[in-house]
Structures are given as C-alpha cells and as structure tokens.
Amino acid sequence: MQEKKRDLGQMICHASRLFRRKMDQSIVSAMGTDADEVCSGRNLWVLRYVKDHEGEAVYQRDLEKNFRLRRSTISNMIDLMVQKQFLAREQAQGDKRLKRLILTEKGEAILAEVTHSVGELETALRGQYTQEEYNEFFMFLERLCDSLESTTETPEGKEPEKTNG
C-alpha cells in the first residue's frame, strides 16, 4: 500500500486555523455574551506581552520582533486595540516619534477574564503529549520558523509582500 502524501503547508494551516478557532472560542466563552468586547487570541498575546513587560517601555517594534509579524500587521492590531480601549499610546520621553504602549484598565480586565480559560486550553493540549514530545515539537516548530524566515527574505532584508494569488 502506498503511503498517503502529506502536504506540510496545508497541515500547518489546518492546525493553525483549528488552534485559533479553539482559542477564540475559549475567549468568547470566558467573556460571556459581550461580543463587542471580545478580542482575538492574537490580541490576547499582545495584551499579555504588554502586561508581562509592565514597568518597561513597550513599543510597536518590540511586538514586531517578538511576534515575528510585519509592521503593518502589528500597526493594524494596535490601532484596533486602541480603538477598543484595550491599549493606549503614550508619548515617549525624549523622542516624539515613539509611542509607548500602555495596557488600559479595560485591557487588564479582559486579560484577567480570559487568561484562565485560554490557559486551560493550552494545558489540555499539552497534556496529550509527554514533556519530551512537547519539547521536541516546539524545537521543530522553531526550526521551521527559522528556516522559513531565512528563505523568505529579499536581498534588502525585507519580506516580500503578500499577494492575493
């Protein structure tokens, strides 16, 4: 019997989509029926990052580097979270061009509400693997990300723009 061909990209997209869907369901469930206040899993990671770096100056470029996302993607996320009043921008001392990101009371409240349920999801998923399997899986994902990042850069050091094709 011939082994079924596996497409890596398709499997990664499928796993990512399922994980995001489950994470977003956990967030909605934790927040109840207040759908207007719901933030996505990606937004939750940003809020958690700002919270974890409380007392430090956190700027957009820090999020770009940490989450390995493009400037425009992070900028749109921040704009939406500022609009929803989860984050605020504050003028950096000494450089008027820089805007420090601050977690608002509303952002803190949402983070506190959903952290437990999202943590339960992660714990349940981790519980299906031994610690060794989890460490190996994470190592493979890091290597995959590093490989993809090194092969997608243009000579100028910038990623090519996405197309709708």
CSV table of N, CA, C and O in Angstrom, one decimal, residues 9 21 23 25 31 33 59 62 64-65 88 90-91 93-95 98-99 102 111 115-116 120 130 136 145 148 164-165:
chain,number,residue,atom,x,y,z
A,9,GLY,N,2.5,22.5,4.3
A,9,GLY,CA,1.9,23.8,4.3
A,9,GLY,C,0.4,23.7,4.7
A,9,GLY,O,-0.1,24.4,5.5
A,21,ARG,N,-9.3,28.9,16.2
A,21,ARG,CA,-10.7,28.8,16.5
A,21,ARG,C,-11.0,28.4,17.9
A,21,ARG,O,-11.9,28.9,18.6
A,23,MET,N,-9.0,28.7,20.5
A,23,MET,CA,-8.6,29.8,21.4
A,23,MET,C,-9.7,30.9,21.4
A,23,MET,O,-10.1,31.4,22.5
A,25,GLN,N,-12.8,30.6,20.7
A,25,GLN,CA,-14.0,30.0,21.5
A,25,GLN,C,-13.8,30.1,23.0
A,25,GLN,O,-14.7,30.5,23.7
A,31,MET,N,-15.8,35.4,28.3
A,31,MET,CA,-16.3,36.7,28.4
A,31,MET,C,-17.8,36.8,28.3
A,31,MET,O,-18.4,37.8,28.5
A,33,THR,N,-21.5,36.9,26.9
A,33,THR,CA,-22.2,37.3,25.7
A,33,THR,C,-21.8,38.7,25.2
A,33,THR,O,-22.4,39.2,24.3
A,59,TYR,N,7.2,49.2,22.8
A,59,TYR,CA,6.9,49.9,21.6
A,59,TYR,C,6.4,48.9,20.5
A,59,TYR,O,6.6,47.7,20.7
A,62,ASP,N,8.9,46.3,19.4
A,62,ASP,CA,9.1,45.2,20.3
A,62,ASP,C,8.1,44.1,19.9
A,62,ASP,O,8.5,42.9,20.0
A,64,GLU,N,6.7,43.7,16.9
A,64,GLU,CA,7.1,43.2,15.6
A,64,GLU,C,8.1,42.1,15.8
A,64,GLU,O,8.0,41.0,15.2
A,65,LYS,N,9.1,42.4,16.6
A,65,LYS,CA,10.2,41.4,16.8
A,65,LYS,C,9.8,40.2,17.5
A,65,LYS,O,10.1,39.1,17.1
A,88,ALA,N,-3.4,51.9,25.2
A,88,ALA,CA,-3.3,53.3,24.9
A,88,ALA,C,-1.9,53.6,24.5
A,88,ALA,O,-1.0,52.8,24.8
A,90,GLU,N,1.2,56.3,24.5
A,90,GLU,CA,1.7,57.4,25.3
A,90,GLU,C,3.0,57.9,24.7
A,90,GLU,O,3.9,57.1,24.3
A,91,GLN,N,3.2,59.2,24.6
A,91,GLN,CA,4.4,59.8,24.0
A,91,GLN,C,5.6,59.4,24.8
A,91,GLN,O,5.6,59.4,26.0
A,93,GLN,N,9.3,59.7,26.3
A,93,GLN,CA,10.1,60.8,26.7
A,93,GLN,C,11.4,60.9,25.8
A,93,GLN,O,12.1,59.9,25.6
A,94,GLY,N,11.7,62.1,25.3
A,94,GLY,CA,12.9,62.3,24.6
A,94,GLY,C,12.8,62.0,23.1
A,94,GLY,O,13.6,62.4,22.3
A,95,ASP,N,11.7,61.4,22.6
A,95,ASP,CA,11.5,61.1,21.2
A,95,ASP,C,10.0,61.2,20.9
A,95,ASP,O,9.3,60.2,21.2
A,98,LEU,N,8.2,58.2,18.9
A,98,LEU,CA,7.9,56.9,19.5
A,98,LEU,C,6.7,57.0,20.4
A,98,LEU,O,6.5,58.0,21.2
A,99,LYS,N,5.8,56.0,20.3
A,99,LYS,CA,4.6,55.9,21.2
A,99,LYS,C,4.7,54.6,22.0
A,99,LYS,O,4.8,53.5,21.5
A,102,ILE,N,0.6,51.2,26.4
A,102,ILE,CA,0.2,51.0,27.8
A,102,ILE,C,-1.1,50.2,27.9
A,102,ILE,O,-2.0,50.4,27.1
A,111,LEU,N,-7.9,40.8,30.0
A,111,LEU,CA,-6.8,39.8,30.2
A,111,LEU,C,-7.0,38.9,31.4
A,111,LEU,O,-6.9,37.7,31.3
A,115,THR,N,-7.5,34.9,30.6
A,115,THR,CA,-6.3,34.1,30.8
A,115,THR,C,-6.5,32.7,31.3
A,115,THR,O,-5.9,31.8,30.9
A,116,HIS,N,-7.4,32.6,32.3
A,116,HIS,CA,-7.6,31.3,32.9
A,116,HIS,C,-8.2,30.3,31.8
A,116,HIS,O,-7.7,29.1,31.7
A,120,GLU,N,-6.3,26.9,30.4
A,120,GLU,CA,-6.9,25.6,30.4
A,120,GLU,C,-6.8,24.9,29.1
A,120,GLU,O,-6.5,23.7,29.0
A,130,THR,N,3.9,13.9,26.1
A,130,THR,CA,4.9,13.8,27.2
A,130,THR,C,5.7,15.1,27.1
A,130,THR,O,5.7,15.8,26.1
A,136,GLU,N,10.3,18.5,21.9
A,136,GLU,CA,10.7,18.2,20.5
A,136,GLU,C,9.9,18.9,19.5
A,136,GLU,O,10.4,19.5,18.5
A,145,CYS,N,10.2,27.8,11.6
A,145,CYS,CA,10.0,29.2,11.6
A,145,CYS,C,11.3,29.9,11.1
A,145,CYS,O,11.4,30.7,10.2
A,148,LEU,N,11.9,29.1,7.4
A,148,LEU,CA,11.1,29.9,6.6
A,148,LEU,C,11.5,31.4,6.5
A,148,LEU,O,11.4,32.0,5.5
A,164,ASN,N,-2.7,38.4,-3.3
A,164,ASN,CA,-3.9,37.7,-3.2
A,164,ASN,C,-4.0,36.6,-4.3
A,164,ASN,O,-5.0,36.5,-5.0
A,165,GLY,N,-3.0,35.8,-4.5
A,165,GLY,CA,-3.0,34.9,-5.6
A,165,GLY,C,-2.7,33.5,-5.1
A,165,GLY,O,-2.7,32.9,-4.2
